[in-house]
Amino acid sequence: MNTWHGIPVSPGIAIGPALVLDTEGVRIPRRRVSDEMVPEELIRLQTALVAAATHARNRQSEVATKHGRNIGSIFGSHAVLLEDPTLRYDLETLIRSESYSAEYAVSRHLRAKAKALDAAAAIAGEWATRVKADIIDLEKQLLNLLLGERRESLDDITSPVIVIATDLTPSETAQLDTKMVHAFATESGGPTSHTAILAGALEIPAVVGIGRLLSEISGGDLLIVDGAQGVVIADPDSETLARYEALLQAETDEAGRYEAMLDVEPLTKDGVHIELLGNIEFPSEAIHCLERGAEGVGLYRTEFLYVNKSRAPTEEEHFLAYREVLNAFGPDRPVVIRTLDLGADKFSEATGILNEKNPFLGLRSVRLCLRNKPLFVTQLRAILRASAFGNLKIMFPMISTVLELRQCLSLLLEVQEDLDEAGIDYKRNVPIGTMIEVPSAALVAESLAKQVSFFSIGTNDLVQYVLAADRNNEHVASLYCPVDPAVLKLMKHITVAGQQAEVDITVCGEMSGEPVYAPLLVGLGIRSLSVTPRKIPEIKKVLRCFTVPEAERVASEALRMDTARDVLSYLREQLRRFLPDVAE
Ligand code: PEP
Ligand code: MG
């Protein structure tokens, strides 16, 4: 049994066989073959070994002619490894004795070798590291040859699995078949990456930022993923397996208990209403919100209309998606449609601006929309048309200056005039808000407040920009803390500015769905939270356990602290005090 710890990003327990994706997203399809197929697998193996060795020899002489013998010898050593009779013998033995497919035998055997070299690296140093890199390269070459036409993608999964990958892009994650993919675990990734957010939206348990994992697990190994604790276990012993099976059962029972919270009003212990809204990425999630008792949608991330699309969505496609959500929520419940937040890690291929050196500080989001007016106007027209069907609000993301906000507002006015001229129906006076997720916006919140009727604090980005800690990068995940004193000071500033100008304030970053932060946010003056739908019942339960004066005491105490660690341990202690049976 092996255990790894990573960053927990989507709660839930899953138990099932691993599906290992290589760095190019290709999976190794079959583990075993029938006995009659064994001779064929041996021939496939032999053919692949010969082809790979021949290729290596050819490369050796080509490279040697161009760049000299020393460099050519890199490929010579590949050929030597591939022609090694011991390698062939070991692989054939695995196929014969275990009825493994040729590709599974290659993957299993070479990964075990790579792992052994890792252990040797401490003593043998660079040599072992180099040979390990060669072995991984050879594995890839052999798999490419063996899989050839049989390459399968994430779309072809036909039985339940747990996906293990170096990383999954937001597009790949959005396309996961949730009936088949019961959890995923990745080597890289950070706590509020869009991949992590999608895992929450799709309600798939997930752990990211684990570090080296792929070389340790083979397709088909039995895995346990505990998305709440950030734990991945391979080949569990019977005691561990039984414990997790019981936890899985308890989780199913707990889901039933939360249904009882559906009609319970989100109130603090002293009866102050805290608006609880849902964050969605797809129209189909409107139902997830309603089932959990959301009072509306506080953040609709419309850029996910780009999933599965090689072109920009048409005005009609935008409109139909928005109308579907508005219809689900009826005439009164609010639906906040955020304009496209494309770029950085989200569908940047659709923006046509690839290879930005620093895309999170680049032409992202509203900056991109203001540069590409047809793209922006198409969406604004669709949003305004949809406004006739419910309580729609418009929100602009990534605003960093007052001028930028003014440009958005004046473009919106132009679009309204066009619709007026064309006699197209839309609602006048649609409330307009801005996200506060860039430090500059937080610092000029007083000025922004004059232009809008609501703020939505996007802590996912705010934290990364305040602390200069990439939200996707596991190496700086310990720095990335939403209750770092610097972030808290800015949040305090935003709430004071918002209250003075009488603009409504919602918090829609991932922190709003974490029970441990609920007293702090309420104590800072927040009266509206927008969270991943599955978090709604739990947050409702937590809110009912403290009064507003208690929350205010928590916030003012937290604001006096000097380090994120102190704030976090103080908030944990307070949560235990308010609600002894809630895990953080
Ligand atoms: C945020 O930054 O907090 C936010 C809600 O936006 P996103 O996660 O889509 O960047
Ligand atoms: Mg954001």
Coordinates of C-alpha atoms and ligand atoms in Angstrom, one line a residue:
M1 CA 0.0 0.0 0.0
N2 CA 1.3 3.5 -0.9
T3 CA -0.1 6.8 0.2
W4 CA 0.3 10.3 -1.3
H5 CA -0.8 13.6 0.0
G6 CA -1.8 16.5 -2.2
I7 CA -4.1 19.5 -2.3
P8 CA -7.7 18.6 -1.6
V9 CA -9.9 20.5 -4.1
S10 CA -13.1 18.6 -4.4
P11 CA -14.5 16.5 -1.5
G12 CA -15.8 13.0 -1.7
I13 CA -14.4 9.5 -1.6
A14 CA -13.9 7.2 -4.6
I15 CA -12.6 3.7 -4.8
G16 CA -11.8 2.1 -8.2
P17 CA -9.2 1.1 -10.7
A18 CA -6.6 3.7 -12.0
L19 CA -6.6 5.0 -15.5
V20 CA -3.2 6.5 -16.1
L21 CA -2.9 9.2 -18.7
D22 CA 0.6 9.8 -20.0
T23 CA 1.8 13.4 -20.5
E24 CA 0.1 13.6 -23.9
G25 CA -3.2 12.5 -22.4
V26 CA -3.0 9.1 -23.9
R27 CA -4.1 6.2 -21.8
I28 CA -3.0 2.6 -21.8
P29 CA -6.1 0.8 -22.7
R30 CA -5.9 -2.9 -21.7
R31 CA -4.4 -4.6 -18.8
R32 CA -4.9 -8.3 -19.6
V33 CA -5.6 -10.3 -22.7
S34 CA -7.2 -13.8 -23.0
D35 CA -4.8 -16.8 -23.1
E36 CA -5.2 -17.3 -26.8
M37 CA -4.1 -13.7 -27.4
V38 CA -0.7 -14.2 -25.6
P39 CA 1.2 -15.3 -28.7
E40 CA 0.0 -12.3 -30.6
E41 CA 1.0 -10.0 -27.8
L42 CA 4.5 -11.5 -27.8
I43 CA 4.8 -10.8 -31.6
R44 CA 3.5 -7.2 -31.1
L45 CA 6.1 -6.7 -28.4
Q46 CA 8.9 -8.1 -30.5
T47 CA 7.9 -5.9 -33.5
A48 CA 7.7 -2.8 -31.3
L49 CA 11.2 -3.5 -29.7
V50 CA 12.8 -4.0 -33.1
A51 CA 11.1 -0.9 -34.7
A52 CA 12.1 1.3 -31.7
A53 CA 15.7 0.0 -31.8
T54 CA 16.0 0.5 -35.5
H55 CA 14.7 4.0 -35.1
A56 CA 17.2 4.7 -32.4
R57 CA 20.1 3.4 -34.5
N58 CA 19.0 5.6 -37.5
R59 CA 18.7 8.7 -35.2
Q60 CA 22.2 7.8 -33.8
S61 CA 23.9 8.0 -37.2
E62 CA 21.8 11.1 -38.4
V63 CA 22.6 13.0 -35.2
A64 CA 26.3 11.9 -35.1
T65 CA 26.7 13.2 -38.7
K66 CA 25.1 16.5 -37.8
H67 CA 26.3 17.1 -34.2
G68 CA 29.1 14.7 -33.6
R69 CA 29.5 11.2 -32.1
N70 CA 29.0 12.2 -28.5
I71 CA 25.5 13.6 -29.0
G72 CA 24.6 10.7 -31.4
S73 CA 25.6 8.2 -28.7
I74 CA 22.5 9.3 -26.7
F75 CA 20.4 7.4 -29.2
G76 CA 23.0 4.7 -29.3
S77 CA 22.4 4.0 -25.6
H78 CA 18.6 3.9 -26.3
A79 CA 19.2 1.2 -28.9
V80 CA 21.4 -0.7 -26.5
L81 CA 18.6 -0.6 -23.9
L82 CA 16.0 -1.7 -26.4
E83 CA 18.2 -4.6 -27.7
D84 CA 19.0 -5.8 -24.2
P85 CA 17.9 -9.5 -24.1
T86 CA 17.1 -9.2 -20.4
L87 CA 14.6 -6.5 -21.2
R88 CA 12.9 -8.6 -23.8
Y89 CA 13.0 -11.6 -21.5
D90 CA 11.4 -9.7 -18.6
L91 CA 8.7 -8.3 -20.7
E92 CA 7.9 -11.6 -22.3
T93 CA 7.7 -13.3 -18.9
L94 CA 5.2 -10.7 -17.7
I95 CA 3.0 -11.3 -20.8
R96 CA 3.3 -15.1 -20.5
S97 CA 2.8 -15.4 -16.8
E98 CA 0.3 -12.6 -16.2
S99 CA -1.5 -12.5 -19.6
Y100 CA -0.7 -8.8 -19.7
S101 CA -1.2 -6.8 -22.9
A102 CA 2.2 -5.8 -24.5
E103 CA 1.6 -2.2 -23.7
Y104 CA 0.7 -2.9 -20.1
A105 CA 3.8 -5.1 -19.6
V106 CA 5.9 -2.3 -21.1
S107 CA 4.4 0.4 -18.9
R108 CA 4.5 -1.7 -15.7
H109 CA 8.0 -3.0 -16.2
L110 CA 9.6 0.3 -17.3
R111 CA 7.9 2.3 -14.6
A112 CA 9.2 -0.1 -12.0
K113 CA 12.7 0.3 -13.4
A114 CA 12.3 4.1 -13.4
K115 CA 11.2 4.0 -9.8
A116 CA 14.2 1.8 -8.8
L117 CA 16.5 4.3 -10.5
D118 CA 14.9 7.1 -8.5
A119 CA 15.8 5.3 -5.3
A120 CA 19.3 4.8 -6.7
A121 CA 19.7 8.5 -7.6
A122 CA 20.6 9.4 -4.0
I123 CA 23.7 7.2 -4.3
A124 CA 24.5 7.1 -8.0
G125 CA 23.6 10.7 -8.6
E126 CA 23.3 12.1 -12.1
W127 CA 23.9 8.9 -13.8
A128 CA 20.7 7.3 -12.4
T129 CA 18.7 10.4 -13.2
R130 CA 19.9 10.3 -16.8
V131 CA 19.1 6.6 -17.2
K132 CA 15.7 7.1 -15.7
A133 CA 14.9 9.9 -18.2
D134 CA 16.0 7.4 -21.0
I135 CA 13.7 4.7 -19.6
I136 CA 10.7 7.1 -19.5
D137 CA 11.5 8.2 -23.1
L138 CA 11.7 4.5 -24.2
E139 CA 8.4 3.7 -22.5
K140 CA 6.8 6.6 -24.4
Q141 CA 8.3 5.4 -27.8
L142 CA 7.2 1.8 -27.3
L143 CA 3.7 2.8 -26.2
N144 CA 3.4 5.1 -29.3
L145 CA 4.4 2.2 -31.5
L146 CA 2.1 -0.3 -29.7
L147 CA -0.9 1.8 -29.4
G148 CA -0.7 3.3 -32.9
E149 CA -4.2 3.2 -34.2
R150 CA -5.5 2.0 -30.9
R151 CA -4.8 5.3 -29.1
E152 CA -7.7 6.0 -26.9
S153 CA -8.7 9.3 -25.4
L154 CA -10.7 10.3 -22.3
D155 CA -13.8 10.1 -24.4
D156 CA -13.7 6.3 -24.7
I157 CA -14.0 5.3 -21.1
T158 CA -16.6 2.5 -20.7
S159 CA -16.2 1.4 -17.1
P160 CA -15.7 3.4 -13.8
V161 CA -12.2 4.6 -13.3
I162 CA -10.1 7.0 -11.3
V163 CA -8.0 9.2 -13.6
I164 CA -4.4 9.8 -12.8
A165 CA -2.6 12.5 -14.9
T166 CA 0.3 14.9 -14.8
D167 CA -2.3 17.7 -15.2
L168 CA -5.7 18.1 -16.7
T169 CA -6.6 21.3 -18.5
P170 CA -10.0 23.0 -17.7
S171 CA -11.2 21.8 -21.2
E172 CA -10.3 18.2 -20.5
T173 CA -11.8 18.3 -17.1
A174 CA -15.1 19.9 -18.4
Q175 CA -15.4 17.0 -20.8
L176 CA -15.0 14.2 -18.3
D177 CA -17.8 11.7 -18.3
T178 CA -18.8 11.9 -14.6
K179 CA -20.6 8.5 -14.8
M180 CA -17.3 6.8 -15.6
V181 CA -14.7 9.1 -14.0
H182 CA -15.3 8.7 -10.2
A183 CA -12.3 10.9 -9.2
F184 CA -9.1 12.3 -10.4
A185 CA -5.7 13.0 -9.0
T186 CA -3.0 15.1 -10.7
E187 CA 0.7 15.7 -10.1
S188 CA 0.5 19.4 -10.6
G189 CA -2.2 22.1 -10.0
G190 CA -3.2 24.5 -7.3
P191 CA -6.1 25.0 -4.8
T192 CA -8.2 27.3 -6.9
S193 CA -7.1 26.4 -10.4
H194 CA -10.0 26.3 -12.9
T195 CA -9.5 22.5 -13.1
A196 CA -10.1 22.3 -9.4
I197 CA -13.2 24.5 -9.6
L198 CA -14.6 22.3 -12.4
A199 CA -14.0 19.2 -10.3
G200 CA -16.3 20.9 -7.7
A201 CA -18.8 21.8 -10.4
L202 CA -18.9 18.3 -11.7
E203 CA -18.9 16.9 -8.2
I204 CA -15.9 14.6 -8.8
P205 CA -13.6 14.0 -5.8
A206 CA -10.2 15.4 -6.7
V207 CA -6.7 15.9 -5.4
V208 CA -4.1 18.0 -7.2
G209 CA -0.5 19.1 -6.7
I210 CA 0.6 15.6 -5.5
G211 CA 4.0 15.7 -7.1
R212 CA 5.4 12.5 -8.6
L213 CA 2.7 10.0 -9.0
L214 CA 2.5 8.7 -12.6
S215 CA 5.6 6.7 -12.4
E216 CA 4.3 5.0 -9.2
I217 CA 0.9 3.8 -10.4
S218 CA 0.0 1.5 -13.2
G219 CA -3.4 1.4 -15.0
G220 CA -5.7 -1.0 -13.3
D221 CA -4.2 -0.6 -9.8
L222 CA -6.9 -0.3 -7.1
L223 CA -7.0 3.3 -5.8
I224 CA -8.7 5.3 -3.1
V225 CA -9.1 9.0 -3.5
D226 CA -10.2 11.1 -0.5
G227 CA -11.0 14.5 -2.0
A228 CA -11.6 16.1 1.4
Q229 CA -8.3 15.2 2.9
G230 CA -6.2 15.3 -0.2
V231 CA -5.2 11.7 0.0
V232 CA -4.5 9.1 -2.7
I233 CA -3.9 5.4 -1.7
A234 CA -2.8 2.7 -4.1
D235 CA -3.3 -1.0 -3.4
P236 CA -4.9 -0.4 0.0
D237 CA -4.6 -3.2 2.6
S238 CA -7.9 -4.8 3.6
E239 CA -8.3 -2.7 6.8
T240 CA -7.8 0.6 4.9
L241 CA -10.2 -0.5 2.2
A242 CA -12.9 -1.5 4.7
R243 CA -12.5 1.9 6.5
Y244 CA -12.9 3.8 3.2
E245 CA -15.8 1.7 2.1
A246 CA -17.6 2.6 5.4
L247 CA -16.7 6.3 4.9
L248 CA -18.2 6.1 1.4
Q249 CA -21.4 4.7 2.8
A250 CA -21.5 7.4 5.4
E251 CA -21.0 10.0 2.7
T252 CA -24.1 8.7 0.9
D253 CA -26.1 8.8 4.1
E254 CA -24.9 12.4 4.8
A255 CA -26.1 13.5 1.4
G256 CA -29.5 12.3 2.4
R257 CA -29.4 14.4 5.6
Y258 CA -28.5 17.6 3.8
E259 CA -31.7 17.2 1.7
A260 CA -33.5 18.0 5.0
M261 CA -31.7 21.5 4.9
L262 CA -33.3 22.3 1.5
D263 CA -36.1 24.5 2.8
V264 CA -34.2 25.9 5.8
E265 CA -33.5 29.6 5.5
P266 CA -29.8 30.6 5.5
L267 CA -29.8 32.6 8.7
T268 CA -27.3 33.3 11.4
K269 CA -28.1 32.2 14.9
D270 CA -29.5 35.6 15.6
G271 CA -31.7 35.5 12.6
V272 CA -29.8 37.7 10.0
H273 CA -30.3 36.5 6.5
I274 CA -27.2 35.6 4.5
E275 CA -28.0 35.3 0.8
L276 CA -26.7 31.9 -0.5
L277 CA -26.2 31.7 -4.2
G278 CA -24.6 29.1 -6.5
N279 CA -21.6 29.3 -8.8
I280 CA -22.1 27.6 -12.1
E281 CA -20.2 26.9 -15.3
F282 CA -22.9 25.1 -17.3
P283 CA -26.7 25.8 -17.6
S284 CA -27.3 22.2 -16.5
E285 CA -25.9 23.1 -13.1
A286 CA -28.9 25.4 -12.5
I287 CA -30.7 22.2 -11.2
H288 CA -27.8 21.4 -8.9
C289 CA -28.3 24.9 -7.3
L290 CA -32.0 24.4 -7.0
E291 CA -31.7 21.0 -5.5
R292 CA -29.3 22.3 -2.8
G293 CA -31.5 25.3 -2.0
A294 CA -29.6 28.1 -3.7
E295 CA -31.4 31.4 -3.8
G296 CA -30.1 32.2 -7.2
V297 CA -26.9 32.2 -9.2
G298 CA -24.2 34.5 -7.9
L299 CA -21.6 33.7 -10.6
Y300 CA -22.3 32.1 -14.0
R301 CA -18.8 31.6 -15.6
T302 CA -19.9 32.0 -19.2
E303 CA -16.5 31.2 -20.8
F304 CA -17.4 27.6 -20.4
L305 CA -19.6 28.0 -23.5
Y306 CA -16.3 27.4 -25.2
V307 CA -16.1 23.8 -24.1
N308 CA -16.1 21.5 -27.1
K309 CA -16.1 24.4 -29.5
S310 CA -13.5 25.3 -32.1
R311 CA -15.2 28.6 -32.8
A312 CA -16.8 31.4 -30.7
P313 CA -20.4 30.7 -29.6
T314 CA -23.0 32.6 -31.7
E315 CA -25.3 35.2 -30.2
E316 CA -28.1 32.7 -30.3
E317 CA -26.0 30.0 -28.4
H318 CA -25.2 32.6 -25.7
F319 CA -28.8 33.6 -25.5
L320 CA -30.2 30.1 -25.3
A321 CA -27.8 29.2 -22.5
Y322 CA -28.7 32.3 -20.4
R323 CA -32.4 31.9 -21.0
E324 CA -32.2 28.2 -19.8
V325 CA -30.7 29.3 -16.5
L326 CA -33.1 32.2 -16.1
N327 CA -36.1 30.0 -16.8
A328 CA -34.9 27.6 -14.1
F329 CA -34.8 30.4 -11.5
G330 CA -38.1 32.1 -12.4
P331 CA -38.8 35.9 -12.4
D332 CA -37.4 36.9 -9.0
R333 CA -34.4 34.9 -8.1
P334 CA -31.2 36.6 -9.2
V335 CA -28.9 35.2 -11.9
V336 CA -25.6 37.0 -12.2
I337 CA -24.1 36.5 -15.7
R338 CA -20.4 37.2 -15.7
T339 CA -19.1 38.3 -19.1
L340 CA -16.4 36.2 -20.7
D341 CA -13.3 35.6 -18.6
L342 CA -11.3 34.0 -21.3
G343 CA -7.5 33.7 -21.4
A344 CA -4.9 32.7 -18.9
D345 CA -5.7 29.1 -18.2
K346 CA -9.3 29.2 -19.6
F347 CA -9.7 28.4 -23.3
S348 CA -6.8 30.6 -24.3
E349 CA -6.7 28.8 -27.6
A350 CA -10.1 30.4 -28.4
T351 CA -8.7 33.8 -27.9
G352 CA -6.1 33.4 -30.6
I353 CA -3.4 34.8 -28.3
L354 CA -1.3 31.9 -27.5
N355 CA 2.2 31.9 -26.0
E356 CA 1.8 35.0 -23.9
K357 CA 4.8 35.0 -21.6
N358 CA 2.7 35.7 -18.5
P359 CA -0.9 35.0 -19.4
F360 CA -2.4 35.7 -15.9
L361 CA -1.0 39.2 -16.3
G362 CA -1.8 39.4 -19.9
L363 CA -4.7 40.0 -22.3
R364 CA -7.2 38.1 -20.2
S365 CA -10.9 38.5 -19.5
V366 CA -12.4 42.0 -19.9
R367 CA -9.1 43.3 -21.4
L368 CA -9.5 40.8 -24.2
C369 CA -13.2 41.6 -24.6
L370 CA -12.5 45.3 -24.9
R371 CA -9.9 44.6 -27.6
N372 CA -12.2 42.3 -29.5
K373 CA -15.4 44.3 -29.7
P374 CA -17.3 41.9 -31.9
L375 CA -16.8 39.1 -29.4
F376 CA -17.9 41.3 -26.5
V377 CA -20.9 42.8 -28.4
T378 CA -22.2 39.4 -29.4
Q379 CA -22.3 38.4 -25.7
L380 CA -23.7 41.7 -24.4
R381 CA -26.6 41.5 -27.0
A382 CA -27.4 38.0 -25.9
I383 CA -27.3 38.9 -22.2
L384 CA -29.6 41.9 -22.7
R385 CA -32.0 39.8 -24.8
A386 CA -32.1 37.2 -22.0
S387 CA -32.7 39.8 -19.4
A388 CA -36.4 39.8 -20.5
F389 CA -36.7 36.3 -19.0
G390 CA -35.9 36.8 -15.3
N391 CA -33.9 38.7 -12.7
L392 CA -30.7 38.9 -14.6
K393 CA -27.7 40.9 -13.5
I394 CA -24.5 41.6 -15.5
M395 CA -21.0 41.4 -14.0
F396 CA -17.7 42.3 -15.5
P397 CA -14.6 40.3 -14.5
M398 CA -11.0 41.3 -13.9
I399 CA -11.7 45.0 -13.8
S400 CA -8.4 46.7 -12.8
T401 CA -9.1 50.4 -13.5
V402 CA -12.1 52.7 -13.4
L403 CA -11.5 53.5 -17.0
E404 CA -11.9 49.9 -18.0
L405 CA -15.2 49.7 -16.2
R406 CA -16.4 52.9 -17.9
Q407 CA -15.5 51.4 -21.3
C408 CA -17.6 48.3 -20.5
L409 CA -20.5 50.5 -19.4
S410 CA -20.4 52.7 -22.5
L411 CA -20.2 49.6 -24.8
L412 CA -23.2 48.2 -23.0
L413 CA -25.1 51.5 -23.6
E414 CA -24.2 51.3 -27.3
V415 CA -25.6 47.7 -27.4
Q416 CA -28.8 48.8 -25.7
E417 CA -29.2 51.6 -28.3
D418 CA -28.8 49.0 -31.1
L419 CA -31.4 46.8 -29.6
D420 CA -33.7 49.8 -29.2
E421 CA -33.3 50.7 -32.8
A422 CA -34.0 47.1 -33.9
G423 CA -37.0 46.9 -31.6
I424 CA -35.6 44.0 -29.7
D425 CA -37.0 43.5 -26.2
Y426 CA -34.8 43.6 -23.1
K427 CA -35.1 44.8 -19.5
R428 CA -34.1 48.4 -18.7
N429 CA -32.0 49.1 -15.6
V430 CA -30.4 45.6 -15.4
P431 CA -28.2 45.8 -12.3
I432 CA -24.6 46.0 -13.2
G433 CA -21.7 44.8 -11.0
T434 CA -18.0 44.4 -11.1
M435 CA -15.8 41.7 -9.7
I436 CA -13.2 42.9 -7.3
E437 CA -10.4 40.4 -7.9
V438 CA -7.4 42.6 -8.8
P439 CA -5.6 44.5 -6.0
S440 CA -5.8 47.8 -8.0
A441 CA -9.6 47.4 -8.1
A442 CA -9.8 46.7 -4.4
L443 CA -7.8 49.9 -3.7
V444 CA -10.1 52.1 -5.8
A445 CA -13.3 50.3 -4.6
E446 CA -14.7 53.7 -3.6
S447 CA -14.5 55.0 -7.2
L448 CA -15.7 51.8 -8.7
A449 CA -18.7 51.8 -6.3
K450 CA -20.0 55.0 -8.0
Q451 CA -20.4 53.1 -11.3
V452 CA -22.1 49.9 -10.2
S453 CA -24.8 48.5 -8.0
F454 CA -22.9 45.5 -6.7
F455 CA -19.4 44.1 -6.1
S456 CA -18.5 40.4 -6.2
I457 CA -15.2 39.7 -4.5
G458 CA -13.3 37.1 -6.5
T459 CA -10.9 35.8 -3.9
N460 CA -9.4 33.1 -6.2
D461 CA -7.7 35.8 -8.3
L462 CA -7.4 38.4 -5.6
V463 CA -5.3 36.1 -3.4
Q464 CA -3.0 35.2 -6.3
Y465 CA -2.5 38.8 -7.3
V466 CA -2.0 40.1 -3.8
L467 CA 0.4 37.4 -2.7
A468 CA 2.1 36.9 -6.2
A469 CA 1.4 33.2 -5.8
D470 CA 0.0 31.5 -8.9
R471 CA -3.3 29.8 -8.0
N472 CA -2.4 26.9 -10.3
N473 CA 1.1 26.2 -8.9
E474 CA 1.4 23.5 -6.3
H475 CA 4.9 24.8 -5.4
V476 CA 3.5 28.0 -4.0
A477 CA 0.3 26.6 -2.6
S478 CA 1.5 27.1 1.0
L479 CA 1.8 30.9 0.3
Y480 CA -1.6 31.0 -1.4
C481 CA -3.9 31.7 1.6
P482 CA -7.2 33.6 1.4
V483 CA -6.8 34.7 5.0
D484 CA -3.4 36.1 4.8
P485 CA -3.3 39.4 6.7
A486 CA -2.7 41.3 3.4
V487 CA -5.8 39.8 1.8
L488 CA -7.9 40.4 4.9
K489 CA -6.9 44.1 5.0
L490 CA -7.9 44.5 1.4
M491 CA -11.2 42.6 2.0
K492 CA -11.9 44.9 4.9
H493 CA -11.2 47.9 2.6
I494 CA -13.6 46.6 -0.1
T495 CA -16.4 45.9 2.3
V496 CA -16.1 49.4 4.0
A497 CA -16.1 51.1 0.6
G498 CA -19.0 49.0 -0.6
Q499 CA -21.1 49.7 2.5
Q500 CA -20.5 53.4 2.4
A501 CA -21.6 53.6 -1.2
E502 CA -24.5 51.2 -0.5
V503 CA -23.5 48.7 -3.1
D504 CA -24.3 45.0 -2.4
I505 CA -21.3 42.8 -1.9
T506 CA -21.0 39.1 -2.6
V507 CA -18.0 36.8 -2.1
C508 CA -17.8 34.3 -5.0
G509 CA -14.3 32.9 -4.8
E510 CA -13.8 29.3 -3.5
M511 CA -13.2 30.6 0.1
S512 CA -16.9 31.4 0.4
G513 CA -17.7 27.7 0.3
E514 CA -15.3 26.8 3.1
P515 CA -17.1 26.5 6.5
V516 CA -14.0 27.7 8.3
Y517 CA -14.2 31.1 6.7
A518 CA -18.0 31.7 7.2
P519 CA -17.8 33.5 10.6
L520 CA -14.9 35.7 9.3
L521 CA -16.8 36.7 6.1
V522 CA -20.0 37.5 8.0
G523 CA -18.0 39.4 10.6
L524 CA -16.4 41.5 7.8
G525 CA -19.9 42.6 6.8
I526 CA -20.6 40.2 3.9
R527 CA -24.3 39.3 3.6
S528 CA -24.1 37.3 0.4
L529 CA -22.1 34.2 -0.5
S530 CA -21.9 32.5 -3.9
V531 CA -20.5 28.9 -3.6
T532 CA -20.2 25.7 -5.5
P533 CA -23.7 24.2 -5.3
R534 CA -22.7 21.1 -3.3
K535 CA -21.4 23.3 -0.5
I536 CA -24.7 25.1 0.1
P537 CA -26.2 22.8 2.7
E538 CA -23.0 22.7 4.8
I539 CA -22.6 26.5 4.7
K540 CA -26.3 26.9 5.7
K541 CA -25.7 24.6 8.6
V542 CA -22.6 26.6 9.7
L543 CA -24.3 30.0 9.4
R544 CA -26.9 28.9 11.9
C545 CA -24.3 28.3 14.6
F546 CA -23.0 31.8 15.3
T547 CA -24.5 35.3 15.8
V548 CA -23.4 38.4 13.9
P549 CA -21.8 40.0 17.0
E550 CA -19.8 36.7 17.5
A551 CA -18.7 36.8 13.8
E552 CA -17.7 40.5 14.2
R553 CA -15.5 39.6 17.1
V554 CA -13.9 36.8 15.1
A555 CA -13.2 39.2 12.2
S556 CA -11.7 41.9 14.3
E557 CA -9.5 39.4 16.2
A558 CA -8.4 37.9 12.8
L559 CA -7.6 41.4 11.4
R560 CA -5.2 42.0 14.3
M561 CA -3.1 39.0 13.5
D562 CA 0.3 39.1 11.7
T563 CA 0.5 35.7 9.9
A564 CA -1.8 33.6 7.8
R565 CA -1.0 30.6 10.0
D566 CA -2.2 32.4 13.1
V567 CA -5.4 33.5 11.4
L568 CA -6.1 30.0 10.1
S569 CA -5.5 28.2 13.3
Y570 CA -7.7 30.8 15.1
L571 CA -10.5 30.4 12.6
R572 CA -10.3 26.6 13.0
E573 CA -10.5 26.9 16.7
Q574 CA -13.6 29.2 16.4
L575 CA -15.3 26.9 14.0
R576 CA -14.8 24.0 16.5
R577 CA -16.3 26.2 19.2
F578 CA -19.3 27.1 17.2
L579 CA -19.9 23.8 15.6
P580 CA -18.0 21.0 17.3
D581 CA -19.1 18.3 14.8
V582 CA -18.1 20.1 11.6
A583 CA -14.8 19.1 10.0
E584 CA -12.9 22.0 8.5
Ligands
PEP1 C1 -12.3 34.5 -8.6 O1 -11.3 34.8 -9.1 O2 -12.4 34.4 -7.3 C2 -13.5 34.0 -9.4 C3 -14.6 33.7 -8.8 O3 -13.3 33.9 -10.7 P1 -12.6 32.7 -11.4 O4 -12.3 31.6 -10.4 O5 -13.5 32.2 -12.5 O6 -11.3 33.3 -12.0
MG2 MG -11.3 35.3 -11.2

